[in-house]
GROMACS .gro file of C-alpha atoms in nm:
model
  448
    1MET     CA    1   5.460  -5.109  -2.417
    2LYS     CA    2   5.221  -4.834  -2.311
    3LYS     CA    3   5.053  -5.067  -2.063
    4ILE     CA    4   5.386  -5.139  -1.890
    5GLU     CA    5   5.472  -4.770  -1.864
    6GLN     CA    6   5.130  -4.701  -1.715
    7SER     CA    7   5.174  -4.977  -1.459
    8LEU     CA    8   5.510  -4.832  -1.356
    9GLU     CA    9   5.352  -4.488  -1.313
   10LYS     CA   10   5.089  -4.646  -1.089
   11ILE     CA   11   5.359  -4.800  -0.872
   12ILE     CA   12   5.533  -4.463  -0.836
   13ASP     CA   13   5.203  -4.295  -0.748
   14HIS     CA   14   5.134  -4.563  -0.486
   15VAL     CA   15   5.478  -4.515  -0.327
   16VAL     CA   16   5.427  -4.137  -0.307
   17ARG     CA   17   5.078  -4.168  -0.157
   18HIS     CA   18   5.178  -4.426   0.102
   19ASN     CA   19   5.503  -4.257   0.206
   20GLN     CA   20   5.394  -3.895   0.229
   21GLY     CA   21   5.655  -3.627   0.292
   22GLU     CA   22   5.948  -3.860   0.222
   23ASN     CA   23   6.078  -3.671  -0.080
   24GLU     CA   24   6.422  -3.831  -0.099
   25PHE     CA   25   6.264  -4.176  -0.095
   26HIS     CA   26   6.021  -4.077  -0.372
   27GLN     CA   27   6.313  -3.948  -0.580
   28ALA     CA   28   6.518  -4.268  -0.538
   29VAL     CA   29   6.226  -4.495  -0.621
   30LYS     CA   30   6.124  -4.295  -0.928
   31GLU     CA   31   6.480  -4.289  -1.064
   32VAL     CA   32   6.495  -4.669  -1.056
   33ILE     CA   33   6.141  -4.758  -1.163
   34GLU     CA   34   6.146  -4.534  -1.470
   35THR     CA   35   6.429  -4.746  -1.614
   36LEU     CA   36   6.270  -5.089  -1.566
   37GLY     CA   37   6.018  -5.100  -1.853
   38PRO     CA   38   6.251  -5.296  -2.086
   39VAL     CA   39   6.314  -5.555  -1.813
   40LEU     CA   40   5.943  -5.619  -1.758
   41ARG     CA   41   5.894  -5.669  -2.132
   42LYS     CA   42   6.160  -5.942  -2.125
   43HIS     CA   43   6.049  -6.086  -1.790
   44PRO     CA   44   5.670  -6.057  -1.744
   45GLU     CA   45   5.699  -6.287  -1.442
   46TYR     CA   46   5.846  -5.995  -1.246
   47ALA     CA   47   5.525  -5.798  -1.299
   48ASP     CA   48   5.303  -6.100  -1.230
   49GLN     CA   49   5.470  -6.154  -0.892
   50LYS     CA   50   5.473  -5.779  -0.818
   51ILE     CA   51   5.847  -5.779  -0.758
   52ILE     CA   52   5.879  -5.401  -0.796
   53GLU     CA   53   5.599  -5.331  -0.551
   54ARG     CA   54   5.756  -5.569  -0.300
   55ILE     CA   55   6.104  -5.417  -0.338
   56CYS     CA   56   5.962  -5.069  -0.274
   57GLU     CA   57   5.814  -5.174   0.062
   58PRO     CA   58   6.079  -5.227   0.335
   59GLU     CA   59   6.073  -5.563   0.508
   60ARG     CA   60   6.096  -5.390   0.845
   61GLN     CA   61   6.114  -5.036   0.983
   62ILE     CA   62   6.230  -4.971   1.339
   63ILE     CA   63   6.204  -4.630   1.511
   64PHE     CA   64   6.315  -4.583   1.871
   65ARG     CA   65   6.396  -4.326   2.139
   66VAL     CA   66   6.762  -4.262   2.223
   67PRO     CA   67   6.799  -4.087   2.562
   68TRP     CA   68   7.148  -3.984   2.678
   69MET     CA   69   7.317  -3.737   2.911
   70ASP     CA   70   7.551  -3.461   2.794
   71ASP     CA   71   7.858  -3.331   2.981
   72ARG     CA   72   7.643  -3.074   3.165
   73GLU     CA   73   7.440  -3.365   3.305
   74GLU     CA   74   7.141  -3.253   3.100
   75VAL     CA   75   6.919  -3.522   2.950
   76GLN     CA   76   6.903  -3.523   2.570
   77ILE     CA   77   6.664  -3.724   2.352
   78ASN     CA   78   6.715  -3.824   1.990
   79ARG     CA   79   6.530  -4.050   1.750
   80GLY     CA   80   6.694  -4.366   1.618
   81PHE     CA   81   6.613  -4.563   1.303
   82ARG     CA   82   6.693  -4.893   1.135
   83VAL     CA   83   6.520  -4.990   0.811
   84GLY     CA   84   6.578  -5.340   0.674
   85PHE     CA   85   6.483  -5.299   0.312
   86ASN     CA   86   6.546  -5.631   0.143
   87SER     CA   87   6.722  -5.951   0.251
   88ALA     CA   88   6.673  -6.164  -0.061
   89LEU     CA   89   7.046  -6.178  -0.133
   90GLY     CA   90   7.175  -6.205   0.222
   91PRO     CA   91   7.162  -6.045   0.568
   92TYR     CA   92   7.075  -5.677   0.577
   93LYS     CA   93   7.383  -5.462   0.519
   94GLY     CA   94   7.410  -5.085   0.531
   95GLY     CA   95   7.551  -4.796   0.728
   96LEU     CA   96   7.436  -4.578   1.016
   97ARG     CA   97   7.411  -4.201   0.964
   98PHE     CA   98   7.430  -3.961   1.259
   99HIS     CA   99   7.324  -3.617   1.136
  100PRO     CA  100   7.056  -3.360   1.232
  101SER     CA  101   6.888  -3.400   0.891
  102VAL     CA  102   6.810  -3.767   0.948
  103TYR     CA  103   6.444  -3.867   0.939
  104LEU     CA  104   6.260  -4.175   0.817
  105GLY     CA  105   6.247  -4.060   0.452
  106ILE     CA  106   6.625  -4.021   0.427
  107ILE     CA  107   6.685  -4.360   0.590
  108LYS     CA  108   6.439  -4.524   0.348
  109PHE     CA  109   6.597  -4.359   0.044
  110LEU     CA  110   6.941  -4.472   0.160
  111GLY     CA  111   6.816  -4.825   0.232
  112PHE     CA  112   6.650  -4.849  -0.110
  113GLU     CA  113   6.968  -4.734  -0.285
  114GLN     CA  114   7.174  -4.967  -0.066
  115THR     CA  115   6.970  -5.267  -0.175
  116PHE     CA  116   7.059  -5.210  -0.540
  117LYS     CA  117   7.418  -5.113  -0.460
  118ASN     CA  118   7.473  -5.431  -0.260
  119ALA     CA  119   7.322  -5.641  -0.538
  120LEU     CA  120   7.556  -5.473  -0.788
  121SER     CA  121   7.859  -5.557  -0.572
  122GLY     CA  122   7.802  -5.928  -0.636
  123MET     CA  123   7.842  -5.999  -0.264
  124PRO     CA  124   7.581  -6.204  -0.069
  125ILE     CA  125   7.426  -5.914   0.122
  126GLY     CA  126   7.085  -5.749   0.139
  127GLY     CA  127   7.013  -5.380   0.184
  128ALA     CA  128   6.944  -5.170   0.494
  129LYS     CA  129   7.020  -4.832   0.649
  130GLY     CA  130   6.992  -4.671   0.988
  131GLY     CA  131   7.094  -4.375   1.197
  132ALA     CA  132   6.973  -4.098   1.421
  133ASP     CA  133   6.911  -3.723   1.419
  134PHE     CA  134   7.214  -3.684   1.649
  135ASP     CA  135   7.492  -3.442   1.554
  136PRO     CA  136   7.842  -3.561   1.658
  137LYS     CA  137   7.991  -3.221   1.564
  138GLY     CA  138   8.097  -3.024   1.868
  139LYS     CA  139   8.035  -3.318   2.102
  140SER     CA  140   8.302  -3.452   2.336
  141ASP     CA  141   8.424  -3.810   2.305
  142ASN     CA  142   8.232  -3.895   2.623
  143GLU     CA  143   7.910  -3.750   2.484
  144VAL     CA  144   7.950  -3.945   2.161
  145MET     CA  145   8.022  -4.260   2.363
  146ARG     CA  146   7.712  -4.216   2.581
  147PHE     CA  147   7.493  -4.157   2.278
  148CYS     CA  148   7.632  -4.462   2.095
  149GLN     CA  149   7.584  -4.681   2.401
  150SER     CA  150   7.222  -4.571   2.436
  151TYR     CA  151   7.159  -4.620   2.063
  152MET     CA  152   7.301  -4.973   2.071
  153THR     CA  153   7.104  -5.060   2.385
  154GLU     CA  154   6.796  -5.068   2.162
  155LEU     CA  155   6.952  -5.164   1.829
  156TYR     CA  156   7.133  -5.474   1.955
  157ARG     CA  157   6.813  -5.683   1.966
  158HIS     CA  158   6.755  -5.630   1.593
  159ILE     CA  159   7.102  -5.707   1.450
  160GLY     CA  160   7.346  -5.996   1.418
  161GLU     CA  161   7.603  -6.125   1.170
  162MET     CA  162   7.342  -6.351   1.007
  163THR     CA  163   7.057  -6.098   1.035
  164ASP     CA  164   7.164  -5.736   0.995
  165VAL     CA  165   7.516  -5.591   0.983
  166PRO     CA  166   7.539  -5.211   1.023
  167ALA     CA  167   7.844  -5.002   0.932
  168GLY     CA  168   7.938  -4.634   0.920
  169ASP     CA  169   7.808  -4.343   0.713
  170ILE     CA  170   7.805  -3.966   0.764
  171GLY     CA  171   7.887  -3.893   1.129
  172VAL     CA  172   7.978  -4.254   1.205
  173GLY     CA  173   8.345  -4.344   1.175
  174ALA     CA  174   8.580  -4.584   1.352
  175ARG     CA  175   8.530  -4.402   1.685
  176GLU     CA  176   8.153  -4.442   1.677
  177ILE     CA  177   8.172  -4.801   1.549
  178GLY     CA  178   8.408  -4.884   1.836
  179TYR     CA  179   8.166  -4.748   2.096
  180LEU     CA  180   7.872  -4.925   1.931
  181PHE     CA  181   8.059  -5.257   1.913
  182GLY     CA  182   8.175  -5.225   2.274
  183GLN     CA  183   7.817  -5.184   2.393
  184TYR     CA  184   7.696  -5.473   2.176
  185LYS     CA  185   7.969  -5.696   2.323
  186ARG     CA  186   7.880  -5.585   2.675
  187ILE     CA  187   7.508  -5.652   2.636
  188THR     CA  188   7.525  -5.982   2.446
  189ASN     CA  189   7.835  -6.132   2.607
  190ARG     CA  190   7.957  -6.223   2.256
  191TYR     CA  191   8.263  -6.104   2.066
  192GLU     CA  192   8.068  -6.121   1.741
  193SER     CA  193   8.309  -5.935   1.513
  194GLY     CA  194   8.091  -5.971   1.206
  195VAL     CA  195   7.797  -5.780   1.354
  196LEU     CA  196   7.946  -5.441   1.262
  197THR     CA  197   8.186  -5.338   0.988
  198GLY     CA  198   8.404  -5.033   0.957
  199LYS     CA  199   8.579  -5.133   1.281
  200SER     CA  200   8.938  -5.035   1.348
  201PRO     CA  201   9.187  -5.310   1.253
  202GLN     CA  202   9.252  -5.377   1.624
  203LEU     CA  203   8.889  -5.491   1.654
  204GLY     CA  204   8.890  -5.705   1.341
  205GLY     CA  205   8.829  -5.430   1.087
  206ALA     CA  206   8.946  -5.465   0.729
  207LEU     CA  207   9.239  -5.268   0.602
  208VAL     CA  208   9.118  -5.043   0.315
  209ARG     CA  209   8.765  -5.015   0.464
  210ARG     CA  210   8.828  -4.652   0.558
  211GLU     CA  211   8.955  -4.579   0.208
  212ALA     CA  212   8.717  -4.804   0.017
  213THR     CA  213   8.430  -4.575  -0.084
  214GLY     CA  214   8.658  -4.296  -0.206
  215TYR     CA  215   8.897  -4.537  -0.375
  216GLY     CA  216   8.606  -4.720  -0.536
  217ALA     CA  217   8.457  -4.402  -0.685
  218VAL     CA  218   8.794  -4.327  -0.843
  219PHE     CA  219   8.836  -4.684  -0.972
  220PHE     CA  220   8.493  -4.658  -1.134
  221ALA     CA  221   8.586  -4.325  -1.294
  222GLN     CA  222   8.905  -4.485  -1.420
  223GLU     CA  223   8.708  -4.764  -1.586
  224MET     CA  224   8.460  -4.520  -1.744
  225LEU     CA  225   8.749  -4.328  -1.898
  226LYS     CA  226   8.931  -4.644  -2.003
  227VAL     CA  227   8.649  -4.754  -2.235
  228ARG     CA  228   8.669  -4.406  -2.389
  229GLY     CA  229   9.043  -4.438  -2.448
  230LYS     CA  230   9.133  -4.189  -2.174
  231SER     CA  231   9.274  -4.191  -1.820
  232LEU     CA  232   9.273  -3.982  -1.503
  233GLU     CA  233   9.641  -3.896  -1.532
  234GLY     CA  234   9.690  -3.523  -1.566
  235LYS     CA  235   9.321  -3.446  -1.517
  236THR     CA  236   9.210  -3.153  -1.299
  237CYS     CA  237   8.953  -3.277  -1.046
  238ILE     CA  238   8.725  -3.135  -0.778
  239VAL     CA  239   8.589  -3.336  -0.486
  240SER     CA  240   8.299  -3.209  -0.278
  241GLY     CA  241   8.305  -3.282   0.093
  242SER     CA  242   8.609  -3.336   0.313
  243GLY     CA  243   8.501  -3.636   0.514
  244ASN     CA  244   8.607  -3.996   0.481
  245VAL     CA  245   8.486  -4.051   0.123
  246ALA     CA  246   8.626  -3.724  -0.011
  247ILE     CA  247   8.965  -3.757   0.157
  248TYR     CA  248   9.034  -4.100   0.014
  249ALA     CA  249   8.900  -4.012  -0.328
  250ILE     CA  250   9.158  -3.732  -0.326
  251GLU     CA  251   9.428  -3.974  -0.211
  252LYS     CA  252   9.361  -4.224  -0.491
  253LEU     CA  253   9.334  -3.947  -0.752
  254ASN     CA  254   9.674  -3.820  -0.645
  255GLN     CA  255   9.819  -4.170  -0.674
  256LEU     CA  256   9.684  -4.198  -1.029
  257GLY     CA  257   9.841  -3.871  -1.137
  258ALA     CA  258   9.536  -3.643  -1.125
  259ARG     CA  259   9.541  -3.299  -0.961
  260VAL     CA  260   9.266  -3.221  -0.710
  261VAL     CA  261   9.223  -2.845  -0.670
  262ALA     CA  262   8.917  -2.811  -0.446
  263CYS     CA  263   8.715  -2.970  -0.167
  264SER     CA  264   8.449  -2.842   0.071
  265ASP     CA  265   8.241  -2.882   0.383
  266SER     CA  266   7.909  -2.736   0.495
  267GLY     CA  267   8.081  -2.404   0.569
  268GLY     CA  268   8.243  -2.336   0.234
  269VAL     CA  269   8.491  -2.430  -0.038
  270VAL     CA  270   8.870  -2.431  -0.039
  271TYR     CA  271   9.047  -2.389  -0.375
  272ASP     CA  272   9.419  -2.445  -0.423
  273LYS     CA  273   9.512  -2.415  -0.790
  274ARG     CA  274   9.846  -2.589  -0.731
  275GLY     CA  275   9.666  -2.893  -0.595
  276LEU     CA  276   9.534  -2.959  -0.245
  277ASN     CA  277   9.783  -3.065   0.023
  278LEU     CA  278   9.619  -3.387   0.138
  279ASP     CA  279   9.823  -3.412   0.458
  280SER     CA  280   9.681  -3.075   0.564
  281VAL     CA  281   9.325  -3.181   0.483
  282LYS     CA  282   9.369  -3.502   0.686
  283GLN     CA  283   9.516  -3.312   0.981
  284ILE     CA  284   9.226  -3.064   0.983
  285LYS     CA  285   8.941  -3.311   0.934
  286GLU     CA  286   9.061  -3.642   1.081
  287VAL     CA  287   9.282  -3.528   1.368
  288GLN     CA  288   9.163  -3.182   1.471
  289ARG     CA  289   8.801  -3.234   1.354
  290LYS     CA  290   8.785  -2.868   1.245
  291ARG     CA  291   8.634  -2.683   0.949
  292ILE     CA  292   8.798  -2.686   0.608
  293SER     CA  293   8.843  -2.308   0.633
  294GLU     CA  294   9.149  -2.388   0.848
  295TYR     CA  295   9.325  -2.496   0.528
  296GLN     CA  296   9.387  -2.135   0.431
  297GLN     CA  297   9.566  -2.077   0.762
  298LEU     CA  298   9.818  -2.343   0.662
  299HIS     CA  299   9.829  -2.245   0.294
  300PRO     CA  300   9.771  -1.868   0.258
  301GLU     CA  301   9.799  -1.889  -0.120
  302ALA     CA  302   9.480  -2.097  -0.131
  303GLU     CA  303   9.135  -1.941  -0.158
  304TYR     CA  304   8.848  -2.002   0.081
  305HIS     CA  305   8.493  -1.915  -0.022
  306PRO     CA  306   8.234  -1.922   0.261
  307ASP     CA  307   7.911  -2.074   0.132
  308GLY     CA  308   8.081  -2.116  -0.207
  309VAL     CA  309   7.963  -2.353  -0.480
  310ILE     CA  310   8.240  -2.598  -0.560
  311TRP     CA  311   8.086  -2.686  -0.898
  312ASN     CA  312   8.165  -2.337  -1.028
  313ILE     CA  313   8.535  -2.430  -1.036
  314PRO     CA  314   8.644  -2.553  -1.382
  315CYS     CA  315   8.757  -2.916  -1.388
  316ASP     CA  316   8.795  -3.223  -1.607
  317PHE     CA  317   8.629  -3.462  -1.363
  318ALA     CA  318   8.398  -3.404  -1.064
  319PHE     CA  319   8.345  -3.627  -0.763
  320PRO     CA  320   8.039  -3.534  -0.553
  321CYS     CA  321   8.127  -3.695  -0.217
  322ALA     CA  322   7.925  -3.495   0.037
  323THR     CA  323   7.550  -3.563   0.056
  324GLN     CA  324   7.225  -3.611  -0.135
  325ASN     CA  325   7.108  -3.352  -0.390
  326GLU     CA  326   7.418  -3.138  -0.348
  327MET     CA  327   7.440  -3.074  -0.724
  328ASP     CA  328   7.139  -2.923  -0.900
  329LYS     CA  329   7.063  -2.850  -1.265
  330THR     CA  330   7.241  -2.513  -1.256
  331SER     CA  331   7.559  -2.663  -1.113
  332ALA     CA  332   7.549  -2.951  -1.361
  333ARG     CA  333   7.516  -2.706  -1.649
  334THR     CA  334   7.807  -2.500  -1.516
  335LEU     CA  335   8.029  -2.809  -1.501
  336LEU     CA  336   7.945  -2.896  -1.861
  337GLU     CA  337   8.002  -2.540  -1.984
  338ASN     CA  338   8.344  -2.545  -1.816
  339GLY     CA  339   8.444  -2.859  -2.005
  340CYS     CA  340   8.384  -3.134  -1.748
  341ILE     CA  341   8.409  -3.478  -1.914
  342GLY     CA  342   8.296  -3.697  -1.625
  343VAL     CA  343   8.124  -3.728  -1.287
  344SER     CA  344   8.161  -4.018  -1.044
  345GLU     CA  345   7.933  -4.015  -0.739
  346GLY     CA  346   8.103  -4.087  -0.407
  347ALA     CA  347   7.790  -3.982  -0.214
  348ASN     CA  348   7.442  -4.131  -0.234
  349MET     CA  349   7.214  -3.956  -0.488
  350PRO     CA  350   7.418  -3.631  -0.488
  351VAL     CA  351   7.289  -3.510  -0.826
  352THR     CA  352   6.927  -3.405  -0.878
  353PRO     CA  353   6.725  -3.575  -1.155
  354GLU     CA  354   6.748  -3.261  -1.371
  355GLY     CA  355   7.126  -3.261  -1.334
  356ILE     CA  356   7.149  -3.629  -1.424
  357LYS     CA  357   6.946  -3.570  -1.739
  358LEU     CA  358   7.189  -3.298  -1.848
  359PHE     CA  359   7.485  -3.532  -1.801
  360LEU     CA  360   7.319  -3.817  -1.990
  361ASP     CA  361   7.211  -3.589  -2.274
  362ALA     CA  362   7.565  -3.449  -2.298
  363GLY     CA  363   7.708  -3.800  -2.317
  364ILE     CA  364   7.977  -3.749  -2.053
  365ALA     CA  365   8.102  -4.034  -1.834
  366TYR     CA  366   7.850  -4.034  -1.550
  367GLY     CA  367   7.874  -4.295  -1.274
  368PRO     CA  368   7.566  -4.310  -1.045
  369GLY     CA  369   7.627  -4.367  -0.676
  370LYS     CA  370   7.475  -4.713  -0.654
  371ALA     CA  371   7.755  -4.828  -0.886
  372ALA     CA  372   8.037  -4.578  -0.833
  373ASN     CA  373   8.036  -4.575  -0.452
  374ALA     CA  374   7.973  -4.946  -0.401
  375GLY     CA  375   8.334  -4.995  -0.294
  376GLY     CA  376   8.255  -4.917   0.067
  377VAL     CA  377   7.995  -5.185   0.117
  378ALA     CA  378   8.192  -5.430  -0.098
  379THR     CA  379   8.487  -5.395   0.138
  380SER     CA  380   8.250  -5.426   0.434
  381ALA     CA  381   8.149  -5.762   0.290
  382LEU     CA  382   8.519  -5.852   0.267
  383GLU     CA  383   8.551  -5.753   0.633
  384MET     CA  384   8.263  -5.989   0.713
  385GLN     CA  385   8.449  -6.268   0.532
  386GLN     CA  386   8.765  -6.204   0.733
  387ASN     CA  387   8.571  -6.199   1.060
  388ALA     CA  388   8.390  -6.524   0.971
  389ILE     CA  389   8.717  -6.712   0.916
  390ARG     CA  390   8.910  -6.526   1.189
  391ASP     CA  391   9.162  -6.398   0.936
  392ALA     CA  392   9.332  -6.068   0.856
  393TRP     CA  393   9.431  -5.966   0.504
  394SER     CA  394   9.699  -5.723   0.394
  395PHE     CA  395   9.620  -5.375   0.265
  396ASP     CA  396   9.748  -5.455  -0.084
  397TYR     CA  397   9.548  -5.778  -0.111
  398THR     CA  398   9.227  -5.612   0.007
  399GLU     CA  399   9.273  -5.317  -0.228
  400GLU     CA  400   9.329  -5.559  -0.515
  401ARG     CA  401   9.000  -5.732  -0.429
  402LEU     CA  402   8.826  -5.394  -0.414
  403GLN     CA  403   8.958  -5.289  -0.755
  404LYS     CA  404   8.844  -5.616  -0.912
  405ILE     CA  405   8.495  -5.571  -0.765
  406MET     CA  406   8.470  -5.215  -0.900
  407THR     CA  407   8.594  -5.330  -1.242
  408ASN     CA  408   8.329  -5.604  -1.247
  409ILE     CA  409   8.056  -5.358  -1.146
  410HIS     CA  410   8.159  -5.128  -1.429
  411THR     CA  411   8.169  -5.413  -1.681
  412ASN     CA  412   7.825  -5.540  -1.581
  413CYS     CA  413   7.669  -5.191  -1.597
  414PHE     CA  414   7.839  -5.109  -1.926
  415GLU     CA  415   7.741  -5.435  -2.097
  416THR     CA  416   7.383  -5.426  -1.965
  417ALA     CA  417   7.335  -5.070  -2.091
  418GLU     CA  418   7.446  -5.186  -2.437
  419GLU     CA  419   7.219  -5.492  -2.419
  420TYR     CA  420   6.917  -5.272  -2.348
  421GLY     CA  421   6.995  -5.026  -2.624
  422VAL     CA  422   7.137  -4.733  -2.425
  423PRO     CA  423   7.517  -4.768  -2.456
  424GLY     CA  424   7.713  -4.564  -2.203
  425ASN     CA  425   7.411  -4.508  -1.978
  426TYR     CA  426   7.533  -4.637  -1.643
  427VAL     CA  427   7.210  -4.532  -1.470
  428VAL     CA  428   7.005  -4.781  -1.672
  429GLY     CA  429   7.281  -5.042  -1.658
  430ALA     CA  430   7.318  -5.024  -1.280
  431ASN     CA  431   6.945  -5.026  -1.210
  432ILE     CA  432   6.878  -5.325  -1.433
  433VAL     CA  433   7.172  -5.535  -1.309
  434GLY     CA  434   7.079  -5.477  -0.945
  435PHE     CA  435   6.706  -5.525  -0.999
  436LYS     CA  436   6.741  -5.853  -1.188
  437ARG     CA  437   6.966  -6.005  -0.920
  438ILE     CA  438   6.722  -5.914  -0.644
  439ALA     CA  439   6.417  -6.018  -0.848
  440GLU     CA  440   6.555  -6.364  -0.927
  441ALA     CA  441   6.631  -6.427  -0.560
  442MET     CA  442   6.283  -6.311  -0.457
  443LEU     CA  443   6.121  -6.542  -0.712
  444ALA     CA  444   6.327  -6.834  -0.582
  445PHE     CA  445   6.207  -6.774  -0.223
  446GLY     CA  446   5.840  -6.765  -0.316
  447LEU     CA  447   5.595  -6.515  -0.173
  448ILE     CA  448   5.748  -6.412   0.160
   0.00000   0.00000   0.00000
C-alpha cells in the first residue's frame, strides 16, 4: 500500500516539475491522483502500463497568434490555445474560453477535468479544451466577429467532427459559436454541422444545450438529496455567477420549487430575499449584456454588494457557477456554519482543496464539477448525434435524455464510492469511474 502511495506522489511531483507555473493544472491533477490508490491495488496493470502518467500528458498542445483589427482600425494581438488531452474514448470534445485570465495552465486544467467529465457522461467522446486571452466584454459585435474569424483561421486545420469538436465556455456563447462556424464553413467549403456544438438551433444546435450545464447541476443536486430522503422543494439556494450556467441553474431550481435569493458577477453580489426575478436577470445579462448591479435599478428592494462574497449569505444549497477557485476554505466554513446541506458545482473546480475537505468531513451532499456539471458536454454529444443523422429533437425529449444521463452519472459515482469504502464521497466515485473507463480504452489501443 505504501509503495503505491509513494508512486502516486512521484507522478504528482513529475507533473509539477514538468509543467512549471501551471498551478490550476497541478491542482486538478493532484485532486484526481490522490484518490486512485485503491484502483491501482485492484488493477496493477494500470500502473504497469503507466496509464496515469500517460493521462497526465496531453496528446497535443497547440498555441497560436490571433491578430485582429478593432473598430478604431488598430491592430490587436491575442494568444489562442487548443489542448487535446485524451482521445481514447472518442474525438476530442471540450469548450473554448475567451477571457483575459486564459493561459496554457488554465486550458490544461480544463482539458484534464474535461477528459474525466466526458468519460463520466458515458458518451463516446474524449477530452479537450481551448480558448484565448481575449475579453469579449465591452467589444462590439463586429470586433467579436473579427476576432472569432481570425481565431478560426488557425484553428480550423486542427478540428473536425471525427477529430476534435469544440463548444462554448466562459465568453463563448451562441454568438461566438456562430461566427466561428461561419468562418469554418467559409474556409473548408463544408457545412460540417458536427464540428462545433452550442450552435443556435437555426444552425443545427440542440435545444436544451444552452440550459444543459445549469440544468444538469440541479439534476445532480436533486439526486444527491433524493438518496438522503430530501428534495430541493422549498430550499433556499444561492448561485454564483450570472452567465449561462448560473441563469439556467436558477431557472431549473425555480421549476423544482426552490427559492434562489442571490447571484453575482465579477463586480458584486445581488441579494433579493423574496427570490430573484429571473426575467430581470436574463434581460440584464443575455439581452443588454450589462452588470448584475443593474438588478437593483429594476428591484429597489433588493440589495447589491460591490465586491461582496456571495457565500456569506445563509442558504440550504449552494451552486458555484462562476469560475475556478471562487470558494475558499473560509467561504466553505461560512456556508457550513450557516446550515448549508449541499453544494453542486456548475463551474469547473470552483472550490479549493481545503474547502472540499471541509465539505467531505462535514458529510454534506457535495457534487464535484466533473460529475455535477457534465450536463453541458453530454448535451453537446447529443447535438453531435442529431447533426450526424440530420435530425432535430424536441426540447422535452432532449431534456429527458439529459436528466437520464445525470441520473446515471450520479448512480455510478454513488455506487463506486460505496464499492471503494467511502460512501457518499462523490469526489472519489467520480474520479474512479472516469479513470477506469479511460484506462480500459487506453489498454485496448496498446501503447500509442
